Backbone as a printed PyTorch tensor [residue, N CA C, xyz], in Angstrom:
tensor([[[ 11.5040,  35.2250, -11.0830],
         [ 12.1330,  33.9120, -11.0610],
         [ 11.1740,  32.9000, -10.4470]],

        [[ 11.2300,  31.6840, -10.9460],
         [ 10.3720,  30.6210, -10.4260],
         [ 10.8010,  30.2690,  -9.0050]],

        [[  9.8230,  30.0840,  -8.1460],
         [ 10.1000,  29.7230,  -6.7540],
         [  9.4920,  28.3720,  -6.4350]],

        [[ 10.1560,  27.6650,  -5.5050],
         [  9.6820,  26.3690,  -5.0330],
         [  9.2980,  26.4810,  -3.5690]],

        [[  8.1420,  25.9400,  -3.2260],
         [  7.6790,  25.9560,  -1.8390],
         [  7.3840,  24.5270,  -1.4150]],

        [[  8.0780,  24.0970,  -0.3450],
         [  7.9300,  22.7280,   0.1480],
         [  6.9780,  22.6990,   1.3370]],

        [[  6.3950,  21.5350,   1.5560],
         [  5.5620,  21.3170,   2.7280],
         [  5.5410,  19.8390,   3.0480]],

        [[  5.1200,  19.5190,   4.2760],
         [  4.8990,  18.1260,   4.6260],
         [  5.9060,  17.5220,   5.5780]],

        [[  6.9220,  18.2590,   5.9830],
         [  7.8780,  17.6960,   6.9250],
         [  7.2940,  17.6010,   8.3190]],

        [[  8.0760,  17.0130,   9.2400],
         [  7.6190,  16.9120,  10.6130],
         [  8.3340,  15.8230,  11.3670]],

        [[  7.7660,  15.4820,  12.5150],
         [  8.3050,  14.4470,  13.3890],
         [  7.4890,  13.1760,  13.2240]],

        [[  8.1740,  12.0700,  13.0400],
         [  7.4920,  10.7900,  12.8650],
         [  8.3010,   9.7050,  13.5640]],

        [[  7.6210,   8.6840,  14.0290],
         [  8.2970,   7.5660,  14.6820],
         [  8.9330,   6.6360,  13.6520]],

        [[  9.9690,   5.9160,  14.0440],
         [ 10.5480,   4.9230,  13.1220],
         [  9.4740,   3.9700,  12.6170]],

        [[  9.5500,   3.6810,  11.3080],
         [  8.5460,   2.8400,  10.6700],
         [  7.3590,   3.6010,  10.1150]],

        [[  7.2760,   4.8700,  10.4430],
         [  6.1570,   5.6870,   9.9900],
         [  6.3460,   6.2310,   8.5870]],

        [[  5.3840,   7.0550,   8.1700],
         [  5.3800,   7.6060,   6.8150],
         [  5.1630,   9.1060,   6.8500]],

        [[  5.6950,   9.7590,   5.8290],
         [  5.4520,  11.1750,   5.5890],
         [  5.3830,  11.3860,   4.0820]],

        [[  4.6640,  12.4360,   3.6830],
         [  4.6130,  12.8080,   2.2740],
         [  5.0160,  14.2630,   2.1290]],

        [[  6.0620,  14.5010,   1.3840],
         [  6.5190,  15.8570,   1.1090],
         [  5.9520,  16.3310,  -0.2300]],

        [[  5.6660,  17.6260,  -0.2900],
         [  5.2040,  18.2430,  -1.5310],
         [  6.0770,  19.4500,  -1.8410]],

        [[  6.1990,  19.7370,  -3.1280],
         [  6.9600,  20.9110,  -3.5540],
         [  6.2720,  21.4850,  -4.7870]],

        [[  5.8020,  22.7130,  -4.6680],
         [  5.0940,  23.3530,  -5.7640],
         [  5.9110,  24.5090,  -6.3260]],

        [[  5.9790,  24.5610,  -7.6510],
         [  6.6910,  25.6460,  -8.3330],
         [  5.6850,  26.7160,  -8.7460]],

        [[  6.0850,  27.9690,  -8.5630],
         [  5.2140,  29.0730,  -8.9590],
         [  6.0170,  30.1160,  -9.7140]],

        [[  5.3520,  30.7750, -10.6380],
         [  5.9780,  31.7910, -11.4530],
         [  5.1470,  31.9770, -12.7010]],

        [[  5.7280,  32.6320, -13.6890],
         [  4.9870,  32.8420, -14.9160],
         [  5.7820,  32.3160, -16.0990]],

        [[  5.0990,  31.6260, -17.0010],
         [  5.6620,  31.2200, -18.2790],
         [  6.9390,  30.4020, -18.1310]],

        [[  6.8130,  29.1900, -17.6300],
         [  7.9710,  28.3400, -17.4620],
         [  7.5840,  26.8800, -17.6760]],

        [[  8.5900,  26.0520, -17.8570],
         [  8.4140,  24.6100, -17.8350],
         [  9.5290,  24.0180, -16.9850]],

        [[  9.3190,  22.7820, -16.5710],
         [ 10.2720,  22.1480, -15.6690],
         [ 10.7600,  20.8460, -16.2910]],

        [[ 12.0480,  20.6800, -16.3390],
         [ 12.6150,  19.4160, -16.8140],
         [ 12.6820,  18.4410, -15.6490]],

        [[ 13.8250,  18.3110, -15.0320],
         [ 13.9850,  17.3770, -13.9240],
         [ 13.5980,  18.0410, -12.6030]],

        [[ 12.8980,  17.2920, -11.7850],
         [ 12.6210,  17.7110, -10.4060],
         [ 13.1890,  16.6610,  -9.4710]],

        [[ 13.6050,  17.1000,  -8.3000],
         [ 14.2120,  16.1360,  -7.3960],
         [ 14.1520,  16.5510,  -5.9500]],

        [[ 14.4810,  15.6060,  -5.1160],
         [ 14.5930,  15.8280,  -3.6770],
         [ 16.0100,  15.4860,  -3.2320]],

        [[ 16.5580,  16.3540,  -2.3970],
         [ 17.8620,  16.1540,  -1.7810],
         [ 17.6840,  16.2780,  -0.2690]],

        [[ 18.6560,  15.7950,   0.4720],
         [ 18.5820,  15.9520,   1.9270],
         [ 19.9600,  16.2180,   2.4970]],

        [[ 19.9350,  16.9290,   3.6210],
         [ 21.1880,  17.2890,   4.2910],
         [ 21.0190,  17.1030,   5.7860]],

        [[ 21.7890,  16.1660,   6.3280],
         [ 21.8040,  15.9470,   7.7700],
         [ 22.8440,  16.8710,   8.3960]],

        [[ 22.7260,  17.1500,   9.6940],
         [ 23.6820,  18.0520,  10.3540],
         [ 25.1170,  17.5750,  10.1790]],

        [[ 25.9800,  18.4720,   9.7370],
         [ 27.3920,  18.1590,   9.5770],
         [ 27.7300,  17.3420,   8.3430]],

        [[ 26.7450,  17.1200,   7.4760],
         [ 26.9810,  16.3050,   6.2850],
         [ 26.6560,  17.1050,   5.0310]],

        [[ 27.0960,  16.5880,   3.8890],
         [ 26.8080,  17.2560,   2.6300],
         [ 25.3810,  16.9670,   2.1920]],

        [[ 24.9130,  17.7860,   1.2620],
         [ 23.5830,  17.5880,   0.6960],
         [ 23.6600,  16.4670,  -0.3460]],

        [[ 22.8160,  15.4660,  -0.1740],
         [ 22.8420,  14.2920,  -1.0390],
         [ 21.5280,  14.1190,  -1.7910]],

        [[ 21.6140,  13.5210,  -2.9660],
         [ 20.4370,  13.2040,  -3.7550],
         [ 19.6100,  12.1260,  -3.0750]],

        [[ 18.3020,  12.3250,  -3.0610],
         [ 17.3650,  11.2990,  -2.5860],
         [ 16.6800,  10.6430,  -3.7810]],

        [[ 16.0750,  11.4720,  -4.6550],
         [ 15.3480,  10.9390,  -5.8020],
         [ 15.1720,  12.0300,  -6.8470]],

        [[ 15.1110,  11.5920,  -8.1260],
         [ 14.8720,  12.4910,  -9.2490],
         [ 13.7420,  11.9480, -10.0960]],

        [[ 13.0530,  12.8540, -10.7990],
         [ 12.0400,  12.4320, -11.7570],
         [ 12.0630,  13.3970, -12.9290]],

        [[ 12.0490,  12.8360, -14.1410],
         [ 12.0410,  13.6710, -15.3420],
         [ 10.6100,  14.0720, -15.6930]],

        [[ 10.4850,  14.9610, -16.6620],
         [  9.1580,  15.3780, -17.0920],
         [  8.3800,  14.2130, -17.7070]],

        [[  9.1040,  13.2160, -18.1910],
         [  8.4520,  12.0430, -18.7640],
         [  8.1460,  10.9560, -17.7500]],

        [[  8.5820,  11.1530, -16.5090],
         [  8.2470,  10.2130, -15.4510],
         [  9.3310,   9.2040, -15.1090]],

        [[ 10.4850,   9.2890, -15.7490],
         [ 11.5860,   8.3980, -15.3740],
         [ 12.1410,   8.8140, -14.0170]],

        [[ 12.4770,   7.8100, -13.2080],
         [ 12.9090,   8.0930, -11.8400],
         [ 14.2730,   7.4850, -11.5440]],

        [[ 14.9070,   8.0660, -10.5290],
         [ 16.1900,   7.5650, -10.0500],
         [ 16.2270,   7.7770,  -8.5380]],

        [[ 16.7050,   6.7810,  -7.8020],
         [ 16.7050,   6.8410,  -6.3510],
         [ 18.0920,   6.5570,  -5.7870]],

        [[ 18.3690,   7.1550,  -4.6550],
         [ 19.5440,   6.7680,  -3.8870],
         [ 19.3390,   5.3550,  -3.3690]],

        [[ 20.4080,   4.5890,  -3.2940],
         [ 20.2890,   3.1970,  -2.8430],
         [ 19.6570,   3.1110,  -1.4600]],

        [[ 19.9460,   4.0820,  -0.6170],
         [ 19.4860,   4.0280,   0.7650],
         [ 17.9650,   4.1670,   0.9090]],

        [[ 17.2850,   4.6280,  -0.1330],
         [ 15.8300,   4.8430,  -0.0320],
         [ 15.0370,   3.9610,  -1.0000]],

        [[ 15.7240,   3.2100,  -1.8310],
         [ 15.0130,   2.3550,  -2.8020],
         [ 14.0910,   1.3840,  -2.0840]],

        [[ 12.8650,   1.2830,  -2.5790],
         [ 11.8860,   0.3930,  -1.9850],
         [ 11.1130,   1.0110,  -0.8270]],

        [[ 11.5570,   2.1570,  -0.3490],
         [ 10.8630,   2.8270,   0.7650],
         [ 10.2620,   4.1570,   0.3520]],

        [[ 10.9530,   4.8800,  -0.5240],
         [ 10.5050,   6.2070,  -0.9560],
         [ 10.0100,   6.1230,  -2.4030]],

        [[  9.0190,   6.9510,  -2.7120],
         [  8.5080,   7.0380,  -4.0790],
         [  8.3720,   8.5100,  -4.4690]],

        [[  8.9940,   8.8740,  -5.5810],
         [  8.8740,  10.2320,  -6.1050],
         [  7.8430,  10.2290,  -7.2270]],

        [[  7.0420,  11.2810,  -7.2690],
         [  6.0470,  11.4200,  -8.3340],
         [  5.8610,  12.9090,  -8.6200]],

        [[  5.2140,  13.2150,  -9.7290],
         [  4.9910,  14.6270, -10.0480],
         [  3.6880,  14.8030, -10.7940]],

        [[  3.1400,  15.9860, -10.6350],
         [  1.9360,  16.3970, -11.3480],
         [  2.3640,  17.5630, -12.2470]],

        [[  2.5720,  17.2790, -13.5190],
         [  3.0960,  18.3090, -14.4230],
         [  2.1160,  19.4730, -14.5860]],

        [[  0.8420,  19.1830, -14.5560],
         [ -0.1530,  20.2470, -14.7110],
         [ -0.1160,  21.2250, -13.5390]],

        [[  0.2190,  20.7000, -12.3620],
         [  0.2710,  21.5280, -11.1500],
         [  1.6920,  21.9740, -10.8110]],

        [[  2.6680,  21.5710, -11.6350],
         [  4.0740,  21.9100, -11.3760],
         [  4.4950,  21.5250,  -9.9590]],

        [[  4.1100,  20.3300,  -9.5760],
         [  4.3380,  19.8620,  -8.2080],
         [  5.0260,  18.5030,  -8.2230]],

        [[  5.9610,  18.3310,  -7.2960],
         [  6.6160,  17.0440,  -7.1160],
         [  6.3650,  16.5750,  -5.6890]],

        [[  6.2260,  15.2760,  -5.5350],
         [  5.9360,  14.6750,  -4.2450],
         [  7.0130,  13.6560,  -3.8860]],

        [[  7.1790,  13.4310,  -2.5810],
         [  8.0420,  12.3590,  -2.1090],
         [  7.2940,  11.6150,  -1.0150]],

        [[  6.8440,  10.4160,  -1.3300],
         [  6.1890,   9.5550,  -0.3490],
         [  7.2750,   8.7490,   0.3430]],

        [[  7.3780,   8.9100,   1.6480],
         [  8.4220,   8.2530,   2.4270],
         [  7.7810,   7.2690,   3.3920]],

        [[  8.0610,   5.9970,   3.2070],
         [  7.5370,   4.9350,   4.0650],
         [  8.6710,   4.2430,   4.8010]],

        [[  8.3180,   3.5030,   5.8230],
         [  9.3120,   2.7500,   6.6060],
         [ 10.4870,   3.6350,   7.0020]],

        [[ 10.1660,   4.7870,   7.5230],
         [ 11.2050,   5.7640,   7.8500],
         [ 12.1080,   5.2690,   8.9690]],

        [[ 13.3800,   5.6410,   8.8640],
         [ 14.3940,   5.2430,   9.8270],
         [ 15.0210,   6.5050,  10.4480]],

        [[ 15.5940,   6.3780,  11.6270],
         [ 16.2560,   7.5600,  12.2270],
         [ 17.3070,   8.1800,  11.3110]],

        [[ 17.9660,   7.3570,  10.5080],
         [ 18.9910,   7.8930,   9.6080],
         [ 18.4080,   8.6910,   8.4490]],

        [[ 17.1010,   8.7010,   8.2980],
         [ 16.4500,   9.5480,   7.2960],
         [ 16.2730,  10.9810,   7.8050]],

        [[ 16.5750,  11.2030,   9.0620],
         [ 16.4470,  12.5410,   9.6330],
         [ 17.3640,  13.5310,   8.9220]],

        [[ 16.7850,  14.6160,   8.4230],
         [ 17.5430,  15.6000,   7.6500],
         [ 16.6100,  16.7390,   7.2630]],

        [[ 17.2030,  17.7990,   6.7220],
         [ 16.4170,  18.8090,   6.0260],
         [ 16.3070,  18.3640,   4.5640]],

        [[ 15.0910,  18.3040,   4.0740],
         [ 14.8360,  17.8670,   2.7090],
         [ 14.5850,  19.0780,   1.8200]],

        [[ 15.3060,  19.1200,   0.7010],
         [ 15.2240,  20.2410,  -0.2230],
         [ 14.6860,  19.7750,  -1.5740]],

        [[ 13.8080,  20.5610,  -2.1380],
         [ 13.3000,  20.3440,  -3.4810],
         [ 14.1970,  21.0900,  -4.4720]],

        [[ 14.3890,  20.4900,  -5.6420],
         [ 15.2220,  21.0890,  -6.6820],
         [ 14.5130,  20.9300,  -8.0210]],

        [[ 14.6500,  21.9370,  -8.8720],
         [ 14.0250,  21.8520, -10.1920],
         [ 14.8940,  22.5170, -11.2430]],

        [[ 14.9140,  21.9200, -12.4160],
         [ 15.5910,  22.5060, -13.5740],
         [ 14.5370,  23.2350, -14.3950]],

        [[ 14.6660,  24.5600, -14.4350],
         [ 13.6210,  25.4190, -14.9710],
         [ 13.9900,  25.9490, -16.3510]],

        [[ 13.0250,  25.9490, -17.2480],
         [ 13.1360,  26.6960, -18.5010],
         [ 12.1850,  27.8800, -18.3510]],

        [[ 12.7490,  29.0480, -18.1330],
         [ 11.9660,  30.2500, -17.8250],
         [ 11.8150,  31.0870, -19.0950]],

        [[ 10.6390,  31.0140, -19.7040],
         [ 10.4100,  31.7110, -20.9650],
         [ 10.2850,  33.2160, -20.7600]],

        [[  9.9350,  33.6440, -19.5480],
         [  9.7560,  35.0770, -19.2960],
         [ 11.0590,  35.8510, -19.3550]],

        [[ 12.1590,  35.1700, -19.0290],
         [ 13.4740,  35.8340, -19.0790],
         [ 14.4150,  35.1710, -20.0820]],

        [[ 13.9530,  34.1290, -20.7480],
         [ 14.7770,  33.4510, -21.7470],
         [ 15.9820,  32.7510, -21.1610]],

        [[ 15.8170,  32.1220, -19.9880],
         [ 16.9470,  31.4800, -19.3290],
         [ 16.5560,  30.1010, -18.8190]],

        [[ 17.5820,  29.2650, -18.6700],
         [ 17.4230,  27.9940, -17.9910],
         [ 18.2590,  28.0400, -16.7160]],

        [[ 17.7180,  27.5370, -15.6270],
         [ 18.4750,  27.5440, -14.3710],
         [ 17.9150,  26.4970, -13.4320]],

        [[ 18.7030,  26.2270, -12.3980],
         [ 18.2510,  25.3690, -11.3040],
         [ 17.8010,  26.2410, -10.1500]],

        [[ 16.7980,  25.7970,  -9.4590],
         [ 16.3450,  26.5170,  -8.2830],
         [ 16.0440,  25.5420,  -7.1570]],

        [[ 16.1120,  26.0360,  -5.9230],
         [ 15.9300,  25.2150,  -4.7350],
         [ 14.8020,  25.7630,  -3.8710]],

        [[ 14.1470,  24.8610,  -3.1640],
         [ 13.2130,  25.2730,  -2.1420],
         [ 13.9460,  25.6450,  -0.8650]],

        [[ 13.1750,  26.0720,   0.1330],
         [ 13.7700,  26.5530,   1.3770],
         [ 14.1360,  25.4150,   2.3220]],

        [[ 13.6450,  24.2400,   2.0560],
         [ 13.9280,  23.0800,   2.8950],
         [ 12.8310,  22.8340,   3.9100]],

        [[ 12.6220,  21.5690,   4.2260],
         [ 11.6560,  21.1790,   5.2490],
         [ 12.2850,  20.0890,   6.1180]],

        [[ 12.1370,  20.2380,   7.4220],
         [ 12.7720,  19.3150,   8.3690],
         [ 11.9600,  18.0260,   8.4910]],

        [[ 12.6630,  16.9070,   8.3920],
         [ 12.0840,  15.5900,   8.6650],
         [ 12.8890,  14.9780,   9.8080]],

        [[ 12.1980,  14.6400,  10.8800],
         [ 12.8400,  14.0350,  12.0430],
         [ 12.1740,  12.7040,  12.3300]],

        [[ 12.9800,  11.6510,  12.3640],
         [ 12.4770,  10.3060,  12.6410],
         [ 13.0400,   9.8830,  13.9920]],

        [[ 12.1560,   9.8130,  14.9740],
         [ 12.5980,   9.5360,  16.3340],
         [ 11.4440,   8.9980,  17.1540]],

        [[ 11.7890,   8.1340,  18.0960],
         [ 10.7730,   7.6180,  19.0210],
         [ 10.7350,   8.4600,  20.2800]]])
């Protein structure tokens, strides 16, 4: 099964920036939509941003103008550039991908393990 591995989380001061990465690994697959979600303590997991294989994007209102999602299809990697970070952006960030897995003849969604982002002075 295709796996997603995230990196790039950490502690940053308000107004700072972080860049998250998520790389998919496996054999014989393609990826349709890739996205980032986040979950703060005691809250549900919410969409942050999505990007299609063609590069169309969609953002949560709370991050528009501050976050940018991008992807490298050749590397099966999606990125989330986060600028002007606020304390309310603090959460575990999860990568998500819609996979077409040719090795098993199935389509499915898969998630990364999550990476902590903490915005605090």
